[in-house]
XYZ file of C-alpha atoms in Angstrom:
308
model
C 201.148 -17.471 15.361
C 197.923 -19.232 14.361
C 196.822 -22.436 16.050
C 195.483 -25.676 14.572
C 191.688 -25.625 14.255
C 191.505 -29.210 15.570
C 194.190 -28.818 18.217
C 193.929 -25.269 19.595
C 196.921 -25.794 21.882
C 199.302 -26.484 18.953
C 200.778 -23.440 17.150
C 201.343 -23.862 13.408
C 202.251 -22.000 10.258
C 200.619 -24.495 7.849
C 197.382 -23.642 6.064
C 195.032 -26.042 4.291
C 195.113 -25.349 0.542
C 191.349 -25.898 0.233
C 189.738 -24.256 3.255
C 192.763 -22.156 4.327
C 192.333 -23.142 7.955
C 195.476 -23.557 10.084
C 196.500 -27.175 10.611
C 199.262 -28.802 12.627
C 201.665 -31.463 11.370
C 199.457 -34.239 12.757
C 196.391 -33.054 10.843
C 198.220 -32.202 7.604
C 197.690 -34.495 4.625
C 199.822 -34.407 1.496
C 197.896 -33.054 -1.507
C 198.879 -32.689 -5.186
C 199.669 -29.062 -4.357
C 200.593 -28.185 -0.778
C 198.865 -29.664 2.267
C 195.226 -30.260 3.145
C 193.400 -30.866 6.387
C 191.918 -34.314 6.971
C 188.375 -33.074 6.480
C 189.142 -31.549 3.072
C 190.966 -34.677 1.956
C 187.925 -36.782 2.787
C 185.719 -34.490 0.727
C 188.199 -34.413 -2.151
C 188.442 -38.204 -2.200
C 184.683 -38.617 -2.050
C 183.949 -36.018 -4.692
C 186.388 -37.702 -7.074
C 183.805 -40.459 -7.383
C 180.293 -39.286 -8.213
C 178.779 -42.170 -6.294
C 180.064 -40.703 -3.030
C 179.348 -37.003 -3.570
C 176.177 -37.114 -1.503
C 178.040 -38.782 1.342
C 180.794 -36.170 1.141
C 178.320 -33.303 1.427
C 177.015 -34.770 4.685
C 180.415 -34.838 6.400
C 180.132 -32.177 9.118
C 182.669 -29.380 9.556
C 183.552 -30.425 13.065
C 186.641 -31.778 14.709
C 186.701 -35.570 14.403
C 188.658 -38.112 16.342
C 191.891 -39.083 14.563
C 190.837 -42.734 14.395
C 187.509 -41.798 12.827
C 189.241 -39.570 10.295
C 191.692 -42.283 9.290
C 188.862 -44.793 8.945
C 186.857 -42.449 6.744
C 189.866 -41.623 4.605
C 190.543 -45.323 4.195
C 186.959 -46.121 3.274
C 186.894 -43.371 0.655
C 190.306 -44.017 -0.850
C 190.314 -47.793 -0.830
C 188.005 -50.699 -1.497
C 186.379 -52.441 1.434
C 186.615 -52.052 5.186
C 190.120 -51.604 6.532
C 191.414 -53.952 9.183
C 194.536 -53.567 11.252
C 195.955 -57.075 10.776
C 196.450 -59.860 8.269
C 195.545 -62.740 10.567
C 194.189 -64.989 7.795
C 197.422 -64.569 5.836
C 199.499 -65.458 8.895
C 197.295 -68.470 9.643
C 197.695 -69.746 6.096
C 201.464 -69.263 6.222
C 201.746 -71.167 9.505
C 199.414 -73.942 8.307
C 201.297 -74.512 5.042
C 204.637 -74.528 6.865
C 203.323 -76.972 9.485
C 201.881 -79.290 6.834
C 205.197 -79.305 4.974
C 206.979 -80.164 8.208
C 204.656 -83.157 8.579
C 205.382 -84.065 4.954
C 209.103 -83.962 5.685
C 208.801 -86.163 8.768
C 206.441 -88.729 7.236
C 208.651 -89.248 4.192
C 210.818 -91.460 6.403
C 207.767 -93.651 7.004
C 206.359 -93.652 3.482
C 207.554 -91.445 0.648
C 204.901 -88.966 -0.477
C 202.325 -90.272 1.988
C 200.474 -86.964 2.469
C 200.546 -86.130 -1.237
C 199.012 -89.516 -2.041
C 196.318 -88.858 0.571
C 195.656 -85.184 -0.081
C 196.908 -84.246 -3.558
C 194.312 -83.329 -6.174
C 193.474 -85.633 -9.034
C 190.146 -85.368 -10.816
C 189.668 -89.133 -10.821
C 190.355 -89.470 -7.095
C 188.493 -86.294 -6.094
C 185.260 -87.762 -7.440
C 185.209 -90.056 -4.385
C 187.420 -87.988 -2.061
C 186.227 -84.361 -2.184
C 188.593 -83.125 0.536
C 191.337 -83.162 -2.101
C 189.936 -79.906 -3.543
C 191.163 -78.109 -0.404
C 193.916 -80.311 1.022
C 195.997 -80.105 -2.166
C 196.385 -76.358 -1.622
C 198.282 -76.927 1.620
C 200.679 -79.554 0.275
C 203.880 -78.801 -1.640
C 206.161 -80.916 -3.758
C 209.382 -79.509 -2.308
C 210.972 -76.842 -0.142
C 211.457 -74.315 -2.946
C 207.882 -74.830 -4.066
C 206.767 -73.944 -0.539
C 209.140 -70.966 -0.227
C 208.080 -69.311 -3.491
C 204.363 -69.727 -2.765
C 204.674 -68.500 0.821
C 206.740 -65.482 -0.237
C 204.020 -64.506 -2.698
C 201.297 -65.119 -0.103
C 203.121 -62.995 2.459
C 203.898 -60.109 0.085
C 200.433 -59.870 -1.461
C 198.373 -61.066 1.490
C 199.838 -58.477 3.871
C 198.550 -55.734 1.580
C 195.311 -57.228 0.294
C 193.781 -58.629 3.481
C 193.819 -55.357 5.478
C 192.323 -53.685 2.412
C 189.299 -55.942 1.862
C 188.864 -57.612 5.265
C 189.396 -61.100 6.673
C 186.200 -62.702 5.363
C 186.588 -61.515 1.787
C 190.262 -62.411 1.707
C 189.653 -65.915 3.064
C 186.804 -66.432 0.617
C 188.921 -65.390 -2.350
C 191.724 -67.692 -1.242
C 189.525 -70.786 -0.817
C 187.454 -70.187 -3.960
C 190.666 -69.681 -5.926
C 191.869 -73.080 -4.692
C 188.636 -74.585 -6.009
C 189.008 -72.605 -9.231
C 192.507 -73.988 -9.704
C 191.229 -77.548 -9.319
C 188.399 -76.804 -11.738
C 190.969 -75.520 -14.230
C 192.784 -78.858 -14.213
C 189.468 -80.682 -14.672
C 188.532 -78.585 -17.692
C 191.990 -79.083 -19.208
C 191.298 -82.820 -19.020
C 188.811 -82.422 -21.866
C 191.712 -81.507 -24.137
C 194.511 -83.499 -22.470
C 193.026 -86.624 -20.889
C 196.177 -87.312 -18.858
C 195.432 -84.198 -16.781
C 192.501 -86.055 -15.222
C 194.928 -88.610 -13.770
C 197.765 -86.236 -12.831
C 198.292 -85.424 -9.144
C 198.494 -81.688 -8.360
C 199.642 -79.987 -5.149
C 200.451 -76.439 -4.097
C 198.878 -73.096 -3.251
C 199.662 -71.568 -6.643
C 196.020 -71.495 -7.745
C 195.083 -69.523 -4.627
C 198.067 -67.180 -5.074
C 196.986 -66.441 -8.629
C 193.492 -65.829 -7.274
C 194.960 -63.060 -5.119
C 196.590 -61.657 -8.255
C 193.179 -61.658 -9.931
C 191.565 -59.883 -6.970
C 194.271 -57.215 -6.946
C 193.848 -56.732 -10.699
C 190.095 -56.114 -10.268
C 190.712 -53.622 -7.445
C 193.308 -51.768 -9.509
C 190.855 -51.467 -12.388
C 188.143 -50.342 -9.970
C 190.215 -47.434 -8.650
C 191.849 -46.673 -12.050
C 195.305 -47.548 -10.743
C 198.092 -48.714 -13.025
C 198.332 -52.501 -13.207
C 201.234 -52.708 -15.648
C 203.478 -54.249 -12.990
C 200.926 -56.939 -12.112
C 200.317 -57.769 -15.768
C 204.066 -58.127 -16.294
C 204.260 -60.463 -13.290
C 201.413 -62.588 -14.628
C 202.958 -62.812 -18.102
C 206.308 -63.905 -16.639
C 204.655 -66.550 -14.452
C 202.567 -67.991 -17.265
C 205.555 -67.988 -19.624
C 207.626 -69.830 -17.033
C 204.797 -72.347 -16.579
C 205.026 -73.312 -20.251
C 208.823 -73.588 -20.074
C 208.870 -75.720 -16.906
C 206.743 -78.867 -17.500
C 206.103 -79.524 -13.780
C 204.087 -76.321 -13.299
C 200.306 -76.592 -13.641
C 199.368 -73.532 -15.674
C 195.775 -74.831 -15.743
C 195.501 -74.385 -11.978
C 197.069 -70.925 -12.225
C 194.557 -69.827 -14.851
C 191.597 -71.324 -12.994
C 192.651 -69.657 -9.737
C 193.217 -66.321 -11.468
C 189.735 -66.312 -12.994
C 188.066 -67.482 -9.758
C 189.827 -64.823 -7.661
C 189.038 -62.023 -10.086
C 185.390 -63.060 -10.405
C 184.955 -63.364 -6.632
C 186.453 -59.914 -6.036
C 184.220 -58.444 -8.742
C 181.131 -59.942 -7.065
C 182.240 -58.562 -3.690
C 182.560 -55.098 -5.230
C 179.198 -55.479 -6.962
C 177.399 -56.472 -3.753
C 179.316 -54.146 -1.429
C 177.968 -50.833 -0.200
C 179.272 -48.555 2.546
C 175.763 -47.206 3.015
C 174.537 -50.520 4.437
C 174.818 -51.330 8.143
C 177.932 -53.366 8.881
C 175.999 -56.454 10.058
C 173.864 -56.486 6.924
C 176.913 -56.172 4.674
C 178.637 -58.964 6.560
C 175.628 -61.240 5.999
C 175.799 -60.465 2.278
C 179.510 -61.291 2.260
C 178.777 -64.643 3.917
C 176.069 -65.348 1.329
C 178.556 -64.631 -1.465
C 181.162 -66.868 0.200
C 178.841 -69.822 0.809
C 177.143 -69.514 -2.597
C 180.499 -69.364 -4.344
C 181.788 -72.411 -2.465
C 178.700 -74.493 -3.232
C 178.543 -73.252 -6.818
C 182.182 -74.082 -7.587
C 181.889 -77.488 -5.953
C 178.739 -78.269 -7.949
C 180.326 -77.067 -11.192
C 183.482 -79.086 -10.503
C 181.494 -82.274 -9.902
C 179.419 -81.670 -13.015
C 182.589 -81.245 -15.082
C 184.135 -84.348 -13.470
C 181.011 -86.372 -14.244
C 181.245 -85.357 -17.899
C 185.001 -86.002 -17.927
C 184.587 -89.496 -16.470
C 181.974 -90.206 -19.114
C 184.448 -89.060 -21.758
C 187.169 -91.315 -20.344
C 184.865 -94.344 -20.259
C 183.808 -93.620 -23.839
C 187.428 -93.485 -24.990
């Protein structure tokens, strides 16, 4: 019986469909037809995209460590650098739950105390800029918290390991800002929106939806399910008057745009430190840019209100 070319001590009867070398169960990768060795799967994945053909040709025909193989497969098949955890997602979940617990306790002292202090309103945010961020960690009720945290857990657990902690955190925060900006812009058409108090992480959640949509388009994956989910959520927002569809739309656009910029500025051919610096530049520039745009729109909105 033949033995695996990477593990000579393991007998096997499986052959790679591309190179016809013997491979064991550990090295076998499922292919459209039969099984392939890890090396051939890397080349097949790389050659499917013309931008990575040169990189695929330079992959040596030598036995690689399993961890290296998995990392290379991940980098070819998916977008961004893979991580093994979703620590930012877990931190956000714990923070939102802890803040709601404080909300629950303080309601016996003064009803809605934290929402009055940290909820977002365009008029108040002009003098109290922390409201752009703090509103995303406050919730109007237990079910509001549960639905948002379920969505964050389900989508964050998959997205964060795919794109990395820094990119995920950036998309989340910029989507919060985008959601606030959406409510400001809506104030040009419905002046009462400038005075309405908004809370919740929905804008950031929709930003994650936008990021996933961009990734799916990038890798030519079907996004019919995500589109259906978005349509249902926006339809429900128009049925239920207490849902801020403006924040959802603003967060969706901000998340999608941020992910698109990350893809545009990302390159696996750069050294990791250099790419990380670029990611930080994108994050900081996006934060400053959205804040500046929000204040510019608020300044115009306040002028409109004073004129009326």
